[in-house]
Amino acid sequence: MSINRIQFQPGLSMPDFLKHFGTEAQCEAALEQSRWPQGFVCPCCRATGASVFIVGSHKMFQCRACRHQISLTAGTLFQSTKLPLTTWFLAIYLISQAKTGLSALALKRYLGVKYPTAWLIQHKLMQAMSERETTYTLTNRTG
Ligand SMILES: [Zn+2]
């Protein structure tokens, strides 16, 4: 699973973060932009162009060429999550801004979730971030 290219600039203030990522729609838009920077591309047939519809609280894309359906979060870190994207984004923000790391306990308090949830979020994000750093280091070495 590839890391989502969601990064916040260092030193982004909390009010600025909330202004840009404070609502579910804003987070969805950011995720969509990070998955498909040039617009939707079908994972099956590589066609562009999709019909967008909402199932429950999930945004679904249906390829106009082959009718393949994919949810916005499928194949991402947020796949099958029951948490709002705003919670995930806030967690990414808090962890990326904390220079010395953030404990699951602190995350639990900040996010207002149960401890096991906070623990899961922390581990998923830390793993994704270390994968990205590994890739980055390798890229640097060869390039
Ligand atoms: Zn397709």
Coordinates of N, CA and C and ligand atoms in Angstrom, one line a residue:
M1 N 0.8 -1.2 0.0 CA 0.0 0.0 0.0 C 0.9 1.2 0.0
S2 N 0.7 2.1 -1.0 CA 1.5 3.3 -1.0 C 1.0 4.3 -0.1
I3 N 1.9 5.1 0.4 CA 1.6 6.2 1.3 C 0.9 7.3 0.6
N4 N -0.1 7.8 1.2 CA -0.8 8.9 0.6 C 0.0 10.2 0.7
R5 N 0.0 10.9 -0.4 CA 0.9 12.1 -0.4 C 0.2 13.3 0.3
I6 N -0.1 13.0 1.5 CA -0.7 14.1 2.3 C 0.4 14.6 3.2
Q7 N 0.8 15.8 3.0 CA 1.9 16.3 3.8 C 1.5 17.7 4.2
F8 N 1.8 18.1 5.3 CA 1.6 19.5 5.7 C 2.9 20.2 5.9
Q9 N 2.9 21.4 5.4 CA 4.2 22.1 5.5 C 4.6 22.3 7.0
P10 N 5.9 22.2 7.2 CA 6.4 22.3 8.6 C 6.0 23.7 9.2
G11 N 5.5 23.7 10.4 CA 5.1 25.0 11.0 C 3.8 25.5 10.7
L12 N 3.0 24.7 10.0 CA 1.6 25.1 9.7 C 0.9 25.3 11.0
S13 N 0.3 26.4 11.1 CA -0.4 26.7 12.4 C -1.7 26.0 12.5
M14 N -2.2 25.7 13.7 CA -3.4 25.1 13.9 C -4.6 25.8 13.3
P15 N -4.7 27.1 13.4 CA -5.8 27.8 12.7 C -5.8 27.6 11.2
D16 N -4.6 27.6 10.6 CA -4.4 27.4 9.2 C -4.8 26.0 8.8
F17 N -4.4 25.1 9.6 CA -4.7 23.7 9.4 C -6.2 23.5 9.4
L18 N -6.9 24.1 10.4 CA -8.4 23.9 10.5 C -9.1 24.6 9.3
K19 N -8.5 25.7 8.9 CA -9.1 26.5 7.8 C -9.1 25.6 6.5
H20 N -8.1 24.8 6.3 CA -7.9 24.1 5.1 C -8.4 22.6 5.2
F21 N -8.4 22.1 6.4 CA -8.7 20.6 6.5 C -9.7 20.4 7.7
G22 N -10.5 21.4 8.0 CA -11.4 21.3 9.1 C -12.7 20.6 8.8
T23 N -13.1 20.4 7.6 CA -14.3 19.7 7.3 C -14.1 18.4 6.5
E24 N -15.0 17.5 6.5 CA -14.9 16.3 5.8 C -14.8 16.5 4.3
A25 N -15.5 17.5 3.8 CA -15.4 17.8 2.4 C -14.0 18.3 2.0
Q26 N -13.4 19.1 2.8 CA -12.0 19.5 2.5 C -11.0 18.4 2.5
C27 N -11.2 17.5 3.5 CA -10.3 16.3 3.6 C -10.5 15.4 2.4
E28 N -11.7 15.2 2.0 CA -12.0 14.4 0.8 C -11.4 15.0 -0.4
A29 N -11.5 16.3 -0.6 CA -10.9 17.0 -1.7 C -9.4 16.8 -1.7
A30 N -8.8 16.9 -0.6 CA -7.3 16.8 -0.5 C -6.9 15.4 -0.8
L31 N -7.7 14.4 -0.3 CA -7.4 13.0 -0.6 C -7.5 12.7 -2.1
E32 N -8.6 13.2 -2.7 CA -8.8 13.0 -4.1 C -7.7 13.6 -4.9
Q33 N -7.3 14.8 -4.5 CA -6.2 15.5 -5.2 C -4.9 14.7 -5.1
S34 N -4.6 14.1 -3.9 CA -3.4 13.4 -3.7 C -3.4 12.0 -4.5
R35 N -4.6 11.4 -4.6 CA -4.7 10.1 -5.3 C -4.6 10.4 -6.8
W36 N -5.3 11.4 -7.3 CA -5.4 11.6 -8.7 C -5.1 13.1 -9.0
P37 N -3.8 13.4 -9.0 CA -3.5 14.8 -9.2 C -4.0 15.4 -10.5
Q38 N -4.0 14.5 -11.5 CA -4.5 15.0 -12.9 C -6.0 14.6 -13.1
G39 N -6.7 14.3 -12.0 CA -8.1 13.8 -12.2 C -8.1 12.3 -12.2
F40 N -9.3 11.8 -12.0 CA -9.6 10.4 -11.9 C -8.9 9.5 -13.0
V41 N -8.3 8.5 -12.6 CA -7.7 7.5 -13.5 C -8.2 6.1 -13.1
C42 N -8.9 5.4 -13.9 CA -9.4 4.1 -13.6 C -8.3 3.1 -13.3
P43 N -8.3 2.4 -12.1 CA -7.2 1.4 -11.8 C -7.3 0.2 -12.7
C44 N -8.5 0.0 -13.4 CA -8.6 -1.2 -14.2 C -8.2 -0.9 -15.7
C45 N -8.8 0.1 -16.2 CA -8.6 0.3 -17.7 C -7.8 1.6 -18.0
R46 N -7.4 2.3 -17.0 CA -6.6 3.6 -17.1 C -7.4 4.7 -17.8
A47 N -8.7 4.5 -18.0 CA -9.5 5.6 -18.6 C -9.7 6.7 -17.6
T48 N -9.9 7.9 -18.1 CA -10.2 9.0 -17.2 C -11.6 9.3 -17.3
G49 N -12.1 9.9 -16.4 CA -13.5 10.3 -16.4 C -14.4 9.3 -15.6
A50 N -15.1 9.8 -14.6 CA -15.9 9.0 -13.7 C -17.1 9.7 -13.3
S51 N -18.1 8.9 -13.0 CA -19.3 9.4 -12.4 C -19.1 9.3 -10.9
V52 N -19.5 10.4 -10.2 CA -19.2 10.4 -8.7 C -20.6 10.3 -8.0
F53 N -20.7 9.4 -7.1 CA -21.9 9.3 -6.3 C -21.6 9.0 -4.9
I54 N -22.5 9.2 -4.0 CA -22.3 9.0 -2.6 C -23.1 7.7 -2.1
V55 N -22.4 6.8 -1.4 CA -23.0 5.6 -0.9 C -22.8 5.7 0.6
G56 N -23.9 5.9 1.4 CA -23.7 6.1 2.8 C -23.0 7.4 3.0
S57 N -21.8 7.3 3.7 CA -21.0 8.5 3.8 C -19.8 8.4 2.9
H58 N -19.8 7.5 2.0 CA -18.6 7.3 1.2 C -18.7 7.8 -0.2
K59 N -17.7 8.5 -0.7 CA -17.7 9.0 -2.0 C -17.2 7.8 -3.0
M60 N -18.1 7.5 -4.0 CA -17.7 6.5 -4.9 C -17.5 7.0 -6.3
F61 N -16.5 6.4 -7.0 CA -16.3 6.8 -8.4 C -16.6 5.6 -9.3
Q62 N -17.3 5.8 -10.4 CA -17.6 4.8 -11.3 C -17.0 5.2 -12.7
C63 N -16.0 4.3 -13.1 CA -15.4 4.6 -14.4 C -16.4 4.7 -15.5
R64 N -16.3 5.7 -16.4 CA -17.3 5.8 -17.4 C -17.0 4.8 -18.6
A65 N -15.8 4.3 -18.6 CA -15.5 3.4 -19.7 C -15.8 1.9 -19.3
C66 N -15.4 1.4 -18.2 CA -15.6 0.0 -17.9 C -16.5 -0.2 -16.7
R67 N -17.0 0.9 -16.1 CA -18.0 0.9 -15.0 C -17.4 0.3 -13.7
H68 N -16.1 0.2 -13.6 CA -15.5 -0.2 -12.4 C -15.8 0.8 -11.3
Q69 N -16.1 0.3 -10.1 CA -16.4 1.2 -9.0 C -15.3 1.2 -8.0
I70 N -14.9 2.4 -7.5 CA -13.9 2.4 -6.5 C -14.3 3.6 -5.5
S71 N -14.1 3.3 -4.2 CA -14.3 4.4 -3.3 C -13.1 5.2 -3.1
L72 N -13.3 6.4 -2.6 CA -12.2 7.4 -2.5 C -11.1 6.8 -1.6
T73 N -11.4 6.1 -0.6 CA -10.4 5.6 0.3 C -9.9 4.2 0.0
A74 N -10.4 3.5 -1.0 CA -10.0 2.2 -1.3 C -8.5 2.2 -1.7
G75 N -7.7 1.3 -1.1 CA -6.3 1.2 -1.4 C -5.5 2.2 -0.7
T76 N -6.1 3.1 0.1 CA -5.3 4.0 0.9 C -5.2 3.6 2.3
L77 N -4.5 4.4 3.1 CA -4.4 4.2 4.5 C -5.8 4.2 5.2
F78 N -6.7 4.9 4.6 CA -8.0 5.1 5.2 C -9.1 4.1 4.8
Q79 N -8.6 3.1 4.1 CA -9.6 2.1 3.6 C -10.3 1.5 4.8
S80 N -11.6 1.3 4.6 CA -12.5 0.6 5.6 C -12.5 1.3 7.0
T81 N -12.1 2.5 7.1 CA -12.1 3.2 8.3 C -13.5 3.6 8.7
K82 N -13.8 3.6 9.9 CA -15.1 4.1 10.4 C -15.0 5.5 10.9
L83 N -13.8 6.0 11.0 CA -13.5 7.3 11.5 C -13.7 8.3 10.4
P84 N -14.1 9.6 10.7 CA -14.1 10.6 9.7 C -12.7 10.9 9.2
L85 N -12.6 11.4 8.0 CA -11.2 11.7 7.5 C -10.7 12.9 8.3
T86 N -11.5 13.7 8.8 CA -11.0 14.9 9.6 C -10.2 14.4 10.8
T87 N -10.6 13.2 11.4 CA -9.9 12.7 12.6 C -8.5 12.2 12.1
W88 N -8.5 11.5 11.0 CA -7.2 11.1 10.4 C -6.3 12.2 10.1
F89 N -6.8 13.2 9.4 CA -6.0 14.4 9.0 C -5.4 15.1 10.3
L90 N -6.3 15.2 11.3 CA -5.8 15.9 12.5 C -4.7 15.1 13.1
A91 N -4.8 13.7 13.1 CA -3.8 12.9 13.6 C -2.5 13.0 12.9
I92 N -2.6 13.1 11.5 CA -1.4 13.3 10.7 C -0.8 14.6 11.0
Y93 N -1.6 15.6 11.1 CA -1.1 16.9 11.4 C -0.3 16.9 12.8
L94 N -1.0 16.4 13.8 CA -0.4 16.4 15.2 C 0.9 15.6 15.2
I95 N 0.9 14.5 14.6 CA 2.1 13.6 14.6 C 3.2 14.3 13.8
S96 N 2.9 14.9 12.6 CA 3.9 15.5 11.8 C 4.5 16.8 12.4
Q97 N 3.7 17.4 13.3 CA 4.2 18.6 13.9 C 5.0 18.4 15.2
A98 N 4.7 17.2 15.8 CA 5.4 16.9 17.0 C 6.8 16.3 16.8
K99 N 7.8 17.1 17.1 CA 9.2 16.8 16.8 C 9.7 15.5 17.5
T100 N 9.2 15.3 18.7 CA 9.7 14.2 19.5 C 8.7 13.0 19.5
G101 N 7.7 13.1 18.6 CA 6.7 12.0 18.5 C 5.6 12.3 19.5
L102 N 4.5 11.5 19.3 CA 3.3 11.7 20.1 C 2.8 10.4 20.6
S103 N 2.6 10.3 21.9 CA 2.1 9.0 22.4 C 0.7 8.7 22.0
A104 N 0.3 7.5 22.0 CA -1.1 7.1 21.7 C -2.0 7.7 22.7
L105 N -1.5 7.9 23.9 CA -2.3 8.5 25.0 C -2.6 9.9 24.7
A106 N -1.6 10.7 24.2 CA -1.8 12.0 23.9 C -2.8 12.2 22.7
L107 N -2.6 11.2 21.8 CA -3.4 11.2 20.6 C -4.9 11.0 21.0
K108 N -5.1 10.1 21.9 CA -6.4 9.8 22.4 C -7.1 11.0 22.9
R109 N -6.3 11.8 23.7 CA -6.9 13.0 24.3 C -7.2 14.1 23.2
Y110 N -6.3 14.3 22.3 CA -6.4 15.3 21.2 C -7.6 15.0 20.3
L111 N -7.7 13.7 20.0 CA -8.7 13.3 19.0 C -10.1 13.0 19.6
G112 N -10.1 12.7 20.9 CA -11.3 12.4 21.5 C -11.8 11.0 21.1
V113 N -10.9 10.0 20.9 CA -11.2 8.7 20.6 C -10.8 7.7 21.7
K114 N -11.2 6.5 21.6 CA -10.8 5.5 22.6 C -9.4 5.1 22.4
Y115 N -8.7 4.7 23.5 CA -7.3 4.4 23.4 C -6.9 3.4 22.3
P116 N -7.7 2.2 22.2 CA -7.3 1.3 21.1 C -7.3 2.0 19.7
T117 N -8.3 2.8 19.5 CA -8.4 3.6 18.3 C -7.2 4.5 18.1
A118 N -6.8 5.2 19.1 CA -5.7 6.1 19.0 C -4.4 5.3 18.7
W119 N -4.3 4.1 19.4 CA -3.1 3.3 19.2 C -3.0 2.8 17.8
L120 N -4.2 2.4 17.2 CA -4.2 1.9 15.8 C -3.8 3.0 14.8
I121 N -4.4 4.2 15.1 CA -4.1 5.3 14.2 C -2.6 5.6 14.2
Q122 N -2.1 5.7 15.5 CA -0.7 6.0 15.6 C 0.2 5.0 14.9
H123 N -0.1 3.7 15.0 CA 0.7 2.7 14.4 C 0.6 2.7 12.9
K124 N -0.6 2.9 12.4 CA -0.8 3.0 10.9 C 0.0 4.2 10.4
L125 N -0.1 5.3 11.0 CA 0.6 6.5 10.5 C 2.1 6.4 10.6
M126 N 2.6 5.9 11.8 CA 4.0 5.8 11.9 C 4.6 4.9 10.9
Q127 N 3.9 3.8 10.6 CA 4.4 2.8 9.6 C 4.4 3.5 8.3
A128 N 3.3 4.2 7.9 CA 3.3 4.8 6.6 C 4.4 5.9 6.5
M129 N 4.6 6.6 7.6 CA 5.6 7.6 7.5 C 7.0 7.0 7.4
S130 N 7.3 5.9 8.1 CA 8.6 5.3 8.0 C 8.8 4.7 6.6
E131 N 7.7 4.2 6.0 CA 7.8 3.6 4.6 C 8.2 4.8 3.7
R132 N 7.6 5.9 3.9 CA 7.8 7.1 3.0 C 9.3 7.5 3.2
E133 N 9.8 7.5 4.4 CA 11.1 7.9 4.6 C 12.1 7.0 4.0
T134 N 11.8 5.7 4.1 CA 12.7 4.7 3.5 C 12.7 4.9 2.0
T135 N 11.6 5.1 1.4 CA 11.5 5.4 -0.1 C 12.3 6.6 -0.4
Y136 N 12.2 7.6 0.4 CA 12.8 8.9 0.2 C 14.3 8.7 0.2
T137 N 14.8 8.0 1.2 CA 16.2 7.8 1.4 C 16.8 7.0 0.2
L138 N 16.1 6.0 -0.2 CA 16.5 5.2 -1.3 C 16.6 6.0 -2.6
T139 N 15.5 6.8 -2.8 CA 15.5 7.6 -4.0 C 16.7 8.6 -4.0
N140 N 17.0 9.1 -2.8 CA 18.1 10.1 -2.7 C 19.4 9.4 -3.1
R141 N 19.5 8.2 -2.6 CA 20.8 7.5 -2.8 C 21.1 7.2 -4.2
T142 N 20.0 6.8 -5.0 CA 20.2 6.4 -6.4 C 20.2 7.7 -7.3
G143 N 19.5 8.7 -6.8 CA 19.4 9.9 -7.7 C 20.5 10.8 -7.3
Ligands
ZN1 ZN -12.2 1.6 -16.2

